[in-house]
C-alpha cells in the first residue's frame, strides 16, 4: 500500500514538472529563435551614412579578414558577426578585395558579399602627373599593388617593349580618363588594361590625323604634354599646338620652357633663366631640335585632341600675357614677340617673381 502511494505521488510530481519543462523549452526556443533572427537578419552595420569600404588583402587569413571588417568601426555586435561567419563557413571562403559596406546590413548580407567576393570596383583616375614615379605613387593609392611593384614595371624596358613602349614613352600609354578596375588587379594586369584602353583611344580617325601631321601617336602625346604644360585654357590649346607644329615644319627649335623645367627637374621654377637654358639634356628644346624623347607629363585628352586638331595660323612665337590671366600673346615675327615678352617680364619684375 505504501509503495502504491509513493508511485502515485511521483506521478503527480511528474505531471507538475512536465508543464514547467514545456514552458522552459518554449522559452528557450523563443529566445534562441529571436537571437538567431537577430544574428542573421538584424542590422549590424552602421556606417553613419558615410561611404565606407573594407579592404581585405590578398592572402589574408580568416582572422585578418574579420579584423579588417571590425577596424572600419561600423560593426555593432562583433560577437554575432563572428558567430555568423563561422556558421556560413567564411573561414574556408575568404576572398581578397575592396568591399563597400552598406548601412543597415545584417550579418548574413555582409558575410554573403565577402565570401562571394562581390567587390566594389575602383574608379581609377590619374591627372596632373609628370614623372613615372608620380604615376606609380598615384596608382598605388587606388589599387592593391604597391608603388614599388608598379614603379619596377614602369622602369622595366624589356617588359615595356612587349607593350610597345619604353621608359621615355610609357606615360603616354596612360590616357587620363575614369576606368573601373578591381582593387585586387595585379600590376601587370593593370598595365595590360591601360594598353587596351590606349589602343581603343587611338581610333583609325585619330591615327589618320596624326599621320597627316607627320607624327606617330607617341609623338602626338609628347607634343600634347608640352601644350598642356604651356596652357590650362582648353580653348587656347589648339592655337598653342599650331605654334609648335609651325616650328617643327620650319625646322626651328621648339624653345618650350616647360621642357627645360622638366630637364632641370625643378618644378618650382616660375621664371626660366639663362642658367636653366644651358642645362644639357635631350629634353631641353632650347638646345636640341625636334620633339623631346617622350612626354613631360601625362597629357589629357583635350591636349591630345588639340594637337590632332590644331588651329591653322602663321604664329611661331607666344608668351604669357602680362595680366596673368593664363592666356598668351601670339606673334608672327621676332619684333612683335619681343614687345610681348618685355611686357610680361615687366609684370614679373613688378610682382618680384625672380625664379
PDB file of C-alpha atoms in Angstrom, residues 35 38-40 44-45 61-72 75-92 94 106-108 110-111 114:
ATOM      1  CA  UNK A  35      18.654  35.642 -31.025  1.00  0.00           C
ATOM      2  CA  UNK A  38      18.977  38.895 -34.701  1.00  0.00           C
ATOM      3  CA  UNK A  39      22.262  37.252 -35.669  1.00  0.00           C
ATOM      4  CA  UNK A  40      21.087  36.591 -39.204  1.00  0.00           C
ATOM      5  CA  UNK A  44      24.661  45.026 -37.641  1.00  0.00           C
ATOM      6  CA  UNK A  45      26.401  47.554 -39.900  1.00  0.00           C
ATOM      7  CA  UNK A  61      43.602  34.847 -43.150  1.00  0.00           C
ATOM      8  CA  UNK A  62      40.099  34.445 -41.735  1.00  0.00           C
ATOM      9  CA  UNK A  63      41.056  36.329 -38.573  1.00  0.00           C
ATOM     10  CA  UNK A  64      42.771  39.092 -40.536  1.00  0.00           C
ATOM     11  CA  UNK A  65      39.723  39.470 -42.763  1.00  0.00           C
ATOM     12  CA  UNK A  66      37.358  39.834 -39.807  1.00  0.00           C
ATOM     13  CA  UNK A  67      39.790  42.187 -38.086  1.00  0.00           C
ATOM     14  CA  UNK A  68      39.733  44.345 -41.235  1.00  0.00           C
ATOM     15  CA  UNK A  69      35.927  44.434 -41.179  1.00  0.00           C
ATOM     16  CA  UNK A  70      35.833  45.355 -37.497  1.00  0.00           C
ATOM     17  CA  UNK A  71      38.539  48.005 -37.986  1.00  0.00           C
ATOM     18  CA  UNK A  72      36.092  50.017 -40.094  1.00  0.00           C
ATOM     19  CA  UNK A  75      30.093  46.702 -36.696  1.00  0.00           C
ATOM     20  CA  UNK A  76      27.562  46.980 -33.871  1.00  0.00           C
ATOM     21  CA  UNK A  77      27.827  43.444 -32.442  1.00  0.00           C
ATOM     22  CA  UNK A  78      31.201  41.823 -33.195  1.00  0.00           C
ATOM     23  CA  UNK A  79      30.335  38.559 -31.419  1.00  0.00           C
ATOM     24  CA  UNK A  80      27.272  37.939 -33.579  1.00  0.00           C
ATOM     25  CA  UNK A  81      29.289  38.753 -36.708  1.00  0.00           C
ATOM     26  CA  UNK A  82      31.904  36.141 -35.857  1.00  0.00           C
ATOM     27  CA  UNK A  83      29.228  33.581 -34.969  1.00  0.00           C
ATOM     28  CA  UNK A  84      27.561  34.094 -38.351  1.00  0.00           C
ATOM     29  CA  UNK A  85      30.911  33.994 -40.162  1.00  0.00           C
ATOM     30  CA  UNK A  86      31.596  30.534 -38.685  1.00  0.00           C
ATOM     31  CA  UNK A  87      28.060  29.380 -39.417  1.00  0.00           C
ATOM     32  CA  UNK A  88      28.466  30.384 -43.089  1.00  0.00           C
ATOM     33  CA  UNK A  89      31.921  28.750 -43.358  1.00  0.00           C
ATOM     34  CA  UNK A  90      33.568  32.071 -44.166  1.00  0.00           C
ATOM     35  CA  UNK A  91      36.802  30.707 -42.684  1.00  0.00           C
ATOM     36  CA  UNK A  92      37.063  28.484 -45.778  1.00  0.00           C
ATOM     37  CA  UNK A  94      37.960  34.276 -47.569  1.00  0.00           C
ATOM     38  CA  UNK A 106      22.697  42.245 -41.359  1.00  0.00           C
ATOM     39  CA  UNK A 107      25.440  39.702 -40.750  1.00  0.00           C
ATOM     40  CA  UNK A 108      24.114  37.341 -43.405  1.00  0.00           C
ATOM     41  CA  UNK A 110      27.707  41.161 -45.075  1.00  0.00           C
ATOM     42  CA  UNK A 111      29.276  37.707 -44.901  1.00  0.00           C
ATOM     43  CA  UNK A 114      32.533  38.819 -48.562  1.00  0.00           C
TER      44      UNK A 114
END
